[in-house]
Amino acid sequence: MESVSGSSAPVADKAVNRMQICRAEYRAIGRFMEQLRPTRQHMKTLQTQFPHLPPSSLLSIFSQEYQKRMKRSMARHHAPDVVKAYYQRYRCEAKTRPTAPLLLELANQVDLSPALLARLIVECFLEEREASVPASRHVLNNMLREPYLIPDLLLAKHVEQCTVNDCCYGPLVDCIKHAIGLEHEDMLRDKLRERNLSFLDENQLRAKGYDKTPDIILEVPIAVDGHIVHWIESKASFGDDHSHRTYLNEQFWSYCNRFGPGLVIYWYGFISELDCQRDRGILLKDGFPSDIVTLCQGPARS
C-alpha cells in the first residue's frame, strides 16, 4: 500500500500560457476554421479572431481539424480523373504563367493541402516521365523533401513553395513536429530533475526490454491533485475528442493496466470535459504540475 510521505516539491514555474476550453467553445472554433486554409495569413486571421488563446494552441487545433477535413475529402481528390485534371491544369498554366504560385493557387481553389497536392503532381510527373517504370515511394519522398532533385526546375520551384507555405502537411512540418515533440520531452525530464524525482525515460525502458511505454515511469510515485501518478506521457499537441480517444485506446489504458495510474500532459491544452477519467487512473494537465507530493512505497505485495 502506498502512503504519502508528507514531503512536497513545489517549484515556481515560469509564466506560461496554459489553456483548457469547454467542448462548446472548441466546436465554435472548429466551425470558424472550416473556411481557413493552412497558410500564414489565415493563421493570423485565426489569432485575430481568438486573441485570448495562445497561438501555439490555435495552430495545434487548426492542424488537427484540418487533417480531419483532408481525410474526409481524400477519396475525391485521389480519384484518377481528378488527379489527371489537376496535373493537366498545372501543365497548361505553367506555360502561360510560370512565375505565378500555381500549385498554391490550385490547392486553395480545390481546398486541398498544398503539400498533398504537390505530392500528387510530382507523382503524375514521374509517371509521365517514366511511363514504363512506376516511381518508387522512396524516390517520390526524396523529391518532396529535396525539391531540387526534381528534373523539372519550374515544378521544383512550385513544389518548394507548397512545402514552405503549408503549416499542416509536408516534410518540413513533419520535421518541425518531431523536433517540438522531442523538445517537450526534454522539458519534462528537466522539470523532473529540478524536483529531484527519480525516473526512467522511454529509451531506458526500451533498453530494459519494454516494447510500448509512456515517456516517463517514476521510480517513486507522486501525487498530483490527490491522485497517485506512476507514469507521465508528454503530448506536444492540443487534446481534442478524436486524438484523446485514440490515445486512450492505443496507449493510455494499456499504460494504466501495466504500470498503474498516470498523468498525461497536453502542453497546448485540451477540452476540459476530457479530464473525466481520474478515478480510473488517467489525469490530464496542460503543463507540468507546480505542486507535487512525493510518495513512499509501502511493503511489497506478495
GROMACS .gro file of N, CA, C and O in nm, residues 79-185:
model
  428
   79ALA      N    1  -0.921   1.052  -5.683
   79ALA     CA    2  -0.983   0.985  -5.798
   79ALA      C    3  -0.896   1.007  -5.922
   79ALA      O    4  -0.851   1.119  -5.947
   80PRO      N    5  -0.867   0.904  -5.999
   80PRO     CA    6  -0.774   0.915  -6.113
   80PRO      C    7  -0.807   1.028  -6.209
   80PRO      O    8  -0.716   1.101  -6.254
   81ASP      N    9  -0.935   1.047  -6.241
   81ASP     CA   10  -0.970   1.153  -6.335
   81ASP      C   11  -0.947   1.292  -6.274
   81ASP      O   12  -0.909   1.386  -6.343
   82VAL      N   13  -0.967   1.303  -6.143
   82VAL     CA   14  -0.944   1.431  -6.075
   82VAL      C   15  -0.795   1.463  -6.071
   82VAL      O   16  -0.753   1.576  -6.099
   83VAL      N   17  -0.714   1.364  -6.036
   83VAL     CA   18  -0.569   1.385  -6.031
   83VAL      C   19  -0.517   1.424  -6.169
   83VAL      O   20  -0.435   1.517  -6.182
   84LYS      N   21  -0.566   1.357  -6.272
   84LYS     CA   22  -0.524   1.389  -6.409
   84LYS      C   23  -0.563   1.532  -6.446
   84LYS      O   24  -0.484   1.604  -6.508
   85ALA      N   25  -0.681   1.574  -6.404
   85ALA     CA   26  -0.726   1.711  -6.433
   85ALA      C   27  -0.639   1.813  -6.362
   85ALA      O   28  -0.603   1.917  -6.420
   86TYR      N   29  -0.602   1.786  -6.236
   86TYR     CA   30  -0.512   1.877  -6.163
   86TYR      C   31  -0.379   1.891  -6.236
   86TYR      O   32  -0.326   2.001  -6.252
   87TYR      N   33  -0.325   1.777  -6.279
   87TYR     CA   34  -0.194   1.779  -6.344
   87TYR      C   35  -0.200   1.851  -6.479
   87TYR      O   36  -0.111   1.933  -6.509
   88GLN      N   37  -0.301   1.824  -6.557
   88GLN     CA   38  -0.314   1.891  -6.687
   88GLN      C   39  -0.334   2.042  -6.670
   88GLN      O   40  -0.278   2.122  -6.746
   89ARG      N   41  -0.410   2.079  -6.570
   89ARG     CA   42  -0.431   2.222  -6.544
   89ARG      C   43  -0.300   2.289  -6.505
   89ARG      O   44  -0.269   2.399  -6.553
   90TYR      N   45  -0.223   2.221  -6.420
   90TYR     CA   46  -0.094   2.277  -6.380
   90TYR      C   47  -0.003   2.292  -6.502
   90TYR      O   48   0.060   2.398  -6.521
   91ARG      N   49   0.006   2.190  -6.584
   91ARG     CA   50   0.093   2.194  -6.701
   91ARG      C   51   0.056   2.307  -6.796
   91ARG      O   52   0.143   2.377  -6.850
   92CYS      N   53  -0.072   2.325  -6.818
   92CYS     CA   54  -0.117   2.432  -6.908
   92CYS      C   55  -0.083   2.570  -6.853
   92CYS      O   56  -0.031   2.657  -6.924
   93GLU      N   57  -0.109   2.590  -6.726
   93GLU     CA   58  -0.084   2.722  -6.667
   93GLU      C   59   0.064   2.749  -6.649
   93GLU      O   60   0.107   2.865  -6.648
   94ALA      N   61   0.143   2.644  -6.634
   94ALA     CA   62   0.288   2.662  -6.621
   94ALA      C   63   0.348   2.721  -6.748
   94ALA      O   64   0.452   2.788  -6.744
   95LYS      N   65   0.281   2.699  -6.862
   95LYS     CA   66   0.330   2.753  -6.988
   95LYS      C   67   0.298   2.902  -7.003
   95LYS      O   68   0.373   2.977  -7.064
   96THR      N   69   0.185   2.943  -6.946
   96THR     CA   70   0.142   3.082  -6.963
   96THR      C   71   0.174   3.171  -6.844
   96THR      O   72   0.191   3.292  -6.860
   97ARG      N   73   0.182   3.111  -6.722
   97ARG     CA   74   0.210   3.191  -6.602
   97ARG      C   75   0.316   3.123  -6.517
   97ARG      O   76   0.291   3.088  -6.401
   98PRO      N   77   0.433   3.103  -6.569
   98PRO     CA   78   0.535   3.025  -6.497
   98PRO      C   79   0.579   3.086  -6.364
   98PRO      O   80   0.623   3.013  -6.274
   99THR      N   81   0.571   3.218  -6.350
   99THR     CA   82   0.620   3.281  -6.227
   99THR      C   83   0.514   3.287  -6.117
   99THR      O   84   0.543   3.322  -6.003
  100ALA      N   85   0.389   3.255  -6.150
  100ALA     CA   86   0.282   3.259  -6.050
  100ALA      C   87   0.290   3.136  -5.960
  100ALA      O   88   0.338   3.030  -6.001
  101PRO      N   89   0.244   3.148  -5.836
  101PRO     CA   90   0.243   3.032  -5.743
  101PRO      C   91   0.130   2.936  -5.779
  101PRO      O   92   0.030   2.924  -5.708
  102LEU      N   93   0.146   2.866  -5.888
  102LEU     CA   94   0.036   2.790  -5.948
  102LEU      C   95  -0.020   2.681  -5.857
  102LEU      O   96  -0.142   2.665  -5.845
  103LEU      N   97   0.067   2.603  -5.796
  103LEU     CA   98   0.018   2.494  -5.711
  103LEU      C   99  -0.050   2.548  -5.585
  103LEU      O  100  -0.149   2.492  -5.539
  104LEU      N  101   0.002   2.656  -5.531
  104LEU     CA  102  -0.061   2.716  -5.414
  104LEU      C  103  -0.201   2.767  -5.449
  104LEU      O  104  -0.296   2.750  -5.373
  105GLU      N  105  -0.213   2.829  -5.566
  105GLU     CA  106  -0.343   2.879  -5.610
  105GLU      C  107  -0.441   2.764  -5.632
  105GLU      O  108  -0.557   2.770  -5.590
  106LEU      N  109  -0.394   2.659  -5.696
  106LEU     CA  110  -0.481   2.544  -5.724
  106LEU      C  111  -0.523   2.477  -5.592
  106LEU      O  112  -0.641   2.441  -5.576
  107ALA      N  113  -0.431   2.461  -5.500
  107ALA     CA  114  -0.463   2.399  -5.371
  107ALA      C  115  -0.570   2.479  -5.298
  107ALA      O  116  -0.664   2.422  -5.240
  108ASN      N  117  -0.559   2.611  -5.303
  108ASN     CA  118  -0.657   2.696  -5.238
  108ASN      C  119  -0.795   2.684  -5.304
  108ASN      O  120  -0.897   2.678  -5.237
  109GLN      N  121  -0.797   2.675  -5.436
  109GLN     CA  122  -0.923   2.669  -5.510
  109GLN      C  123  -0.997   2.536  -5.488
  109GLN      O  124  -1.120   2.534  -5.481
  110VAL      N  125  -0.923   2.427  -5.477
  110VAL     CA  126  -0.988   2.296  -5.463
  110VAL      C  127  -0.993   2.250  -5.317
  110VAL      O  128  -1.040   2.141  -5.288
  111ASP      N  129  -0.944   2.334  -5.226
  111ASP     CA  130  -0.942   2.303  -5.082
  111ASP      C  131  -0.866   2.174  -5.054
  111ASP      O  132  -0.919   2.079  -4.994
  112LEU      N  133  -0.741   2.172  -5.097
  112LEU     CA  134  -0.652   2.059  -5.071
  112LEU      C  135  -0.522   2.114  -5.015
  112LEU      O  136  -0.475   2.220  -5.056
  113SER      N  137  -0.464   2.043  -4.923
  113SER     CA  138  -0.335   2.083  -4.866
  113SER      C  139  -0.232   2.104  -4.977
  113SER      O  140  -0.217   2.018  -5.065
  114PRO      N  141  -0.159   2.216  -4.977
  114PRO     CA  142  -0.057   2.239  -5.080
  114PRO      C  143   0.045   2.126  -5.088
  114PRO      O  144   0.084   2.084  -5.198
  115ALA      N  145   0.088   2.076  -4.972
  115ALA     CA  146   0.188   1.970  -4.973
  115ALA      C  147   0.130   1.840  -5.031
  115ALA      O  148   0.199   1.767  -5.102
  116LEU      N  149   0.004   1.811  -5.002
  116LEU     CA  150  -0.058   1.691  -5.057
  116LEU      C  151  -0.080   1.705  -5.207
  116LEU      O  152  -0.064   1.608  -5.282
  117LEU      N  153  -0.117   1.825  -5.252
  117LEU     CA  154  -0.132   1.848  -5.395
  117LEU      C  155   0.003   1.833  -5.465
  117LEU      O  156   0.012   1.772  -5.573
  118ALA      N  157   0.108   1.889  -5.405
  118ALA     CA  158   0.242   1.878  -5.464
  118ALA      C  159   0.280   1.731  -5.481
  118ALA      O  160   0.339   1.693  -5.582
  119ARG      N  161   0.244   1.651  -5.384
  119ARG     CA  162   0.275   1.508  -5.394
  119ARG      C  163   0.205   1.443  -5.513
  119ARG      O  164   0.266   1.366  -5.588
  120LEU      N  165   0.077   1.477  -5.532
  120LEU     CA  166   0.002   1.422  -5.645
  120LEU      C  167   0.063   1.465  -5.778
  120LEU      O  168   0.076   1.385  -5.871
  121ILE      N  169   0.102   1.593  -5.786
  121ILE     CA  170   0.156   1.647  -5.910
  121ILE      C  171   0.292   1.585  -5.943
  121ILE      O  172   0.320   1.549  -6.058
  122VAL      N  173   0.377   1.571  -5.843
  122VAL     CA  174   0.509   1.510  -5.866
  122VAL      C  175   0.493   1.364  -5.906
  122VAL      O  176   0.565   1.314  -5.994
  123GLU      N  177   0.399   1.296  -5.845
  123GLU     CA  178   0.373   1.156  -5.881
  123GLU      C  179   0.331   1.145  -6.027
  123GLU      O  180   0.378   1.058  -6.101
  124CYS      N  181   0.242   1.236  -6.069
  124CYS     CA  182   0.199   1.236  -6.210
  124CYS      C  183   0.317   1.267  -6.303
  124CYS      O  184   0.332   1.207  -6.409
  125PHE      N  185   0.399   1.361  -6.263
  125PHE     CA  186   0.516   1.399  -6.342
  125PHE      C  187   0.609   1.280  -6.361
  125PHE      O  188   0.658   1.253  -6.472
  126LEU      N  189   0.633   1.205  -6.255
  126LEU     CA  190   0.722   1.090  -6.263
  126LEU      C  191   0.661   0.979  -6.346
  126LEU      O  192   0.732   0.911  -6.422
  127GLU      N  193   0.531   0.959  -6.334
  127GLU     CA  194   0.465   0.856  -6.415
  127GLU      C  195   0.470   0.892  -6.563
  127GLU      O  196   0.489   0.804  -6.649
  128GLU      N  197   0.455   1.019  -6.594
  128GLU     CA  198   0.461   1.064  -6.733
  128GLU      C  199   0.603   1.051  -6.788
  128GLU      O  200   0.624   1.014  -6.904
  129ARG      N  201   0.700   1.079  -6.703
  129ARG     CA  202   0.840   1.078  -6.746
  129ARG      C  203   0.894   0.935  -6.760
  129ARG      O  204   0.973   0.906  -6.849
  130GLU      N  205   0.851   0.849  -6.670
  130GLU     CA  206   0.896   0.709  -6.672
  130GLU      C  207   0.774   0.619  -6.685
  130GLU      O  208   0.738   0.546  -6.593
  131ALA      N  209   0.711   0.626  -6.799
  131ALA     CA  210   0.583   0.556  -6.819
  131ALA      C  211   0.593   0.406  -6.793
  131ALA      O  212   0.499   0.343  -6.744
  132SER      N  213   0.706   0.348  -6.824
  132SER     CA  214   0.719   0.202  -6.812
  132SER      C  215   0.759   0.157  -6.671
  132SER      O  216   0.748   0.040  -6.638
  133VAL      N  217   0.808   0.251  -6.590
  133VAL     CA  218   0.854   0.216  -6.456
  133VAL      C  219   0.787   0.309  -6.353
  133VAL      O  220   0.821   0.427  -6.345
  134PRO      N  221   0.692   0.260  -6.273
  134PRO     CA  222   0.627   0.343  -6.173
  134PRO      C  223   0.729   0.398  -6.073
  134PRO      O  224   0.824   0.329  -6.034
  135ALA      N  225   0.710   0.523  -6.036
  135ALA     CA  226   0.802   0.586  -5.941
  135ALA      C  227   0.794   0.517  -5.806
  135ALA      O  228   0.685   0.488  -5.757
  136SER      N  229   0.908   0.490  -5.749
  136SER     CA  230   0.910   0.429  -5.617
  136SER      C  231   0.874   0.532  -5.512
  136SER      O  232   0.892   0.653  -5.530
  137ARG      N  233   0.822   0.485  -5.400
  137ARG     CA  234   0.787   0.573  -5.289
  137ARG      C  235   0.911   0.646  -5.237
  137ARG      O  236   0.904   0.762  -5.198
  138HIS      N  237   1.023   0.576  -5.238
  138HIS     CA  238   1.148   0.635  -5.191
  138HIS      C  239   1.189   0.755  -5.276
  138HIS      O  240   1.226   0.861  -5.223
  139VAL      N  241   1.183   0.737  -5.408
  139VAL     CA  242   1.219   0.847  -5.499
  139VAL      C  243   1.124   0.965  -5.481
  139VAL      O  244   1.165   1.081  -5.474
  140LEU      N  245   0.996   0.935  -5.472
  140LEU     CA  246   0.895   1.040  -5.456
  140LEU      C  247   0.918   1.117  -5.326
  140LEU      O  248   0.918   1.242  -5.326
  141ASN      N  249   0.939   1.048  -5.217
  141ASN     CA  250   0.960   1.114  -5.087
  141ASN      C  251   1.086   1.199  -5.089
  141ASN      O  252   1.090   1.309  -5.031
  142ASN      N  253   1.191   1.150  -5.152
  142ASN     CA  254   1.315   1.227  -5.160
  142ASN      C  255   1.296   1.357  -5.237
  142ASN      O  256   1.349   1.462  -5.199
  143MET      N  257   1.219   1.351  -5.344
  143MET     CA  258   1.194   1.472  -5.423
  143MET      C  259   1.110   1.573  -5.347
  143MET      O  260   1.127   1.694  -5.363
  144LEU      N  261   1.018   1.525  -5.266
  144LEU     CA  262   0.936   1.616  -5.186
  144LEU      C  263   1.018   1.679  -5.074
  144LEU      O  264   0.998   1.796  -5.040
  145ARG      N  265   1.111   1.601  -5.018
  145ARG     CA  266   1.199   1.656  -4.914
  145ARG      C  267   1.302   1.751  -4.972
  145ARG      O  268   1.336   1.853  -4.911
  146GLU      N  269   1.353   1.717  -5.090
  146GLU     CA  270   1.457   1.797  -5.156
  146GLU      C  271   1.411   1.828  -5.299
  146GLU      O  272   1.449   1.759  -5.394
  147PRO      N  273   1.328   1.931  -5.317
  147PRO     CA  274   1.270   1.958  -5.449
  147PRO      C  275   1.372   1.978  -5.561
  147PRO      O  276   1.340   1.957  -5.678
  148TYR      N  277   1.497   2.017  -5.526
  148TYR     CA  278   1.597   2.037  -5.631
  148TYR      C  279   1.628   1.906  -5.704
  148TYR      O  280   1.689   1.908  -5.812
  149LEU      N  281   1.586   1.792  -5.649
  149LEU     CA  282   1.606   1.663  -5.716
  149LEU      C  283   1.508   1.642  -5.831
  149LEU      O  284   1.528   1.554  -5.914
  150ILE      N  285   1.402   1.723  -5.835
  150ILE     CA  286   1.304   1.711  -5.944
  150ILE      C  287   1.367   1.764  -6.073
  150ILE      O  288   1.414   1.879  -6.077
  151PRO      N  289   1.371   1.685  -6.179
  151PRO     CA  290   1.438   1.728  -6.303
  151PRO      C  291   1.378   1.855  -6.365
  151PRO      O  292   1.450   1.931  -6.429
  152ASP      N  293   1.249   1.876  -6.346
  152ASP     CA  294   1.183   1.997  -6.398
  152ASP      C  295   1.202   2.110  -6.296
  152ASP      O  296   1.142   2.109  -6.188
  153LEU      N  297   1.285   2.208  -6.329
  153LEU     CA  298   1.319   2.314  -6.233
  153LEU      C  299   1.200   2.400  -6.194
  153LEU      O  300   1.190   2.445  -6.079
  154LEU      N  301   1.109   2.424  -6.289
  154LEU     CA  302   0.991   2.504  -6.258
  154LEU      C  303   0.900   2.431  -6.161
  154LEU      O  304   0.850   2.489  -6.063
  155LEU      N  305   0.879   2.303  -6.188
  155LEU     CA  306   0.799   2.222  -6.096
  155LEU      C  307   0.865   2.216  -5.958
  155LEU      O  308   0.797   2.224  -5.855
  156ALA      N  309   0.997   2.204  -5.958
  156ALA     CA  310   1.070   2.202  -5.831
  156ALA      C  311   1.042   2.329  -5.750
  156ALA      O  312   1.021   2.323  -5.628
  157LYS      N  313   1.041   2.442  -5.817
  157LYS     CA  314   1.014   2.570  -5.750
  157LYS      C  315   0.873   2.571  -5.691
  157LYS      O  316   0.853   2.613  -5.577
  158HIS      N  317   0.777   2.526  -5.768
  158HIS     CA  318   0.638   2.527  -5.722
  158HIS      C  319   0.617   2.428  -5.606
  158HIS      O  320   0.539   2.455  -5.514
  159VAL      N  321   0.685   2.315  -5.612
  159VAL     CA  322   0.675   2.217  -5.503
  159VAL      C  323   0.734   2.276  -5.376
  159VAL      O  324   0.679   2.261  -5.265
  160GLU      N  325   0.846   2.344  -5.388
  160GLU     CA  326   0.909   2.407  -5.271
  160GLU      C  327   0.816   2.512  -5.210
  160GLU      O  328   0.807   2.524  -5.087
  161GLN      N  329   0.747   2.587  -5.293
  161GLN     CA  330   0.650   2.686  -5.243
  161GLN      C  331   0.542   2.618  -5.159
  161GLN      O  332   0.501   2.669  -5.055
  162CYS      N  333   0.497   2.503  -5.205
  162CYS     CA  334   0.394   2.428  -5.131
  162CYS      C  335   0.447   2.382  -4.996
  162CYS      O  336   0.379   2.395  -4.893
  163THR      N  337   0.568   2.329  -4.995
  163THR     CA  338   0.627   2.278  -4.871
  163THR      C  339   0.646   2.389  -4.769
  163THR      O  340   0.613   2.372  -4.651
  164VAL      N  341   0.694   2.502  -4.813
  164VAL     CA  342   0.724   2.613  -4.723
  164VAL      C  343   0.596   2.679  -4.671
  164VAL      O  344   0.593   2.727  -4.557
  165ASN      N  345   0.491   2.679  -4.750
  165ASN     CA  346   0.370   2.754  -4.714
  165ASN      C  347   0.258   2.669  -4.655
  165ASN      O  348   0.150   2.721  -4.626
  166ASP      N  349   0.282   2.541  -4.636
  166ASP     CA  350   0.181   2.453  -4.576
  166ASP      C  351   0.217   2.431  -4.429
  166ASP      O  352   0.324   2.378  -4.398
  167CYS      N  353   0.129   2.472  -4.339
  167CYS     CA  354   0.159   2.460  -4.195
  167CYS      C  355   0.103   2.333  -4.134
  167CYS      O  356   0.110   2.316  -4.012
  168CYS      N  357   0.046   2.243  -4.214
  168CYS     CA  358  -0.014   2.121  -4.160
  168CYS      C  359   0.044   1.993  -4.218
  168CYS      O  360   0.041   1.889  -4.151
  169TYR      N  361   0.092   1.996  -4.341
  169TYR     CA  362   0.142   1.876  -4.407
  169TYR      C  363   0.278   1.903  -4.470
  169TYR      O  364   0.317   2.018  -4.487
  170GLY      N  365   0.346   1.795  -4.504
  170GLY     CA  366   0.472   1.806  -4.577
  170GLY      C  367   0.593   1.772  -4.493
  170GLY      O  368   0.587   1.766  -4.370
  171PRO      N  369   0.707   1.750  -4.559
  171PRO     CA  370   0.829   1.709  -4.488
  171PRO      C  371   0.880   1.813  -4.390
  171PRO      O  372   0.934   1.778  -4.284
  172LEU      N  373   0.863   1.941  -4.421
  172LEU     CA  374   0.908   2.046  -4.329
  172LEU      C  375   0.826   2.043  -4.201
  172LEU      O  376   0.881   2.050  -4.089
  173VAL      N  377   0.695   2.029  -4.214
  173VAL     CA  378   0.607   2.022  -4.097
  173VAL      C  379   0.638   1.898  -4.014
  173VAL      O  380   0.640   1.903  -3.891
  174ASP      N  381   0.664   1.786  -4.081
  174ASP     CA  382   0.697   1.663  -4.010
  174ASP      C  383   0.822   1.681  -3.924
  174ASP      O  384   0.827   1.636  -3.809
  175CYS      N  385   0.923   1.747  -3.980
  175CYS     CA  386   1.047   1.771  -3.906
  175CYS      C  387   1.023   1.863  -3.786
  175CYS      O  388   1.075   1.839  -3.677
  176ILE      N  389   0.943   1.967  -3.808
  176ILE     CA  390   0.914   2.062  -3.700
  176ILE      C  391   0.837   1.993  -3.588
  176ILE      O  392   0.868   2.009  -3.469
  177LYS      N  393   0.735   1.914  -3.624
  177LYS     CA  394   0.656   1.843  -3.523
  177LYS      C  395   0.743   1.748  -3.443
  177LYS      O  396   0.730   1.737  -3.320
  178HIS      N  397   0.832   1.677  -3.512
  178HIS     CA  398   0.921   1.584  -3.443
  178HIS      C  399   1.011   1.658  -3.345
  178HIS      O  400   1.029   1.615  -3.230
  179ALA      N  401   1.067   1.771  -3.390
  179ALA     CA  402   1.156   1.849  -3.304
  179ALA      C  403   1.082   1.904  -3.183
  179ALA      O  404   1.135   1.904  -3.070
  180ILE      N  405   0.959   1.951  -3.204
  180ILE     CA  406   0.880   2.006  -3.094
  180ILE      C  407   0.847   1.896  -2.993
  180ILE      O  408   0.852   1.917  -2.871
  181GLY      N  409   0.814   1.778  -3.042
  181GLY     CA  410   0.786   1.667  -2.953
  181GLY      C  411   0.905   1.633  -2.866
  181GLY      O  412   0.893   1.614  -2.744
  182LEU      N  413   1.025   1.627  -2.927
  182LEU     CA  414   1.147   1.598  -2.851
  182LEU      C  415   1.177   1.710  -2.752
  182LEU      O  416   1.221   1.683  -2.638
  183GLU      N  417   1.153   1.834  -2.793
  183GLU     CA  418   1.178   1.948  -2.705
  183GLU      C  419   1.094   1.940  -2.578
  183GLU      O  420   1.142   1.966  -2.467
  184HIS      N  421   0.967   1.902  -2.594
  184HIS     CA  422   0.880   1.893  -2.477
  184HIS      C  423   0.914   1.772  -2.389
  184HIS      O  424   0.899   1.778  -2.266
  185GLU      N  425   0.961   1.665  -2.449
  185GLU     CA  426   1.008   1.552  -2.370
  185GLU      C  427   1.131   1.592  -2.289
  185GLU      O  428   1.145   1.554  -2.171
   0.00000   0.00000   0.00000
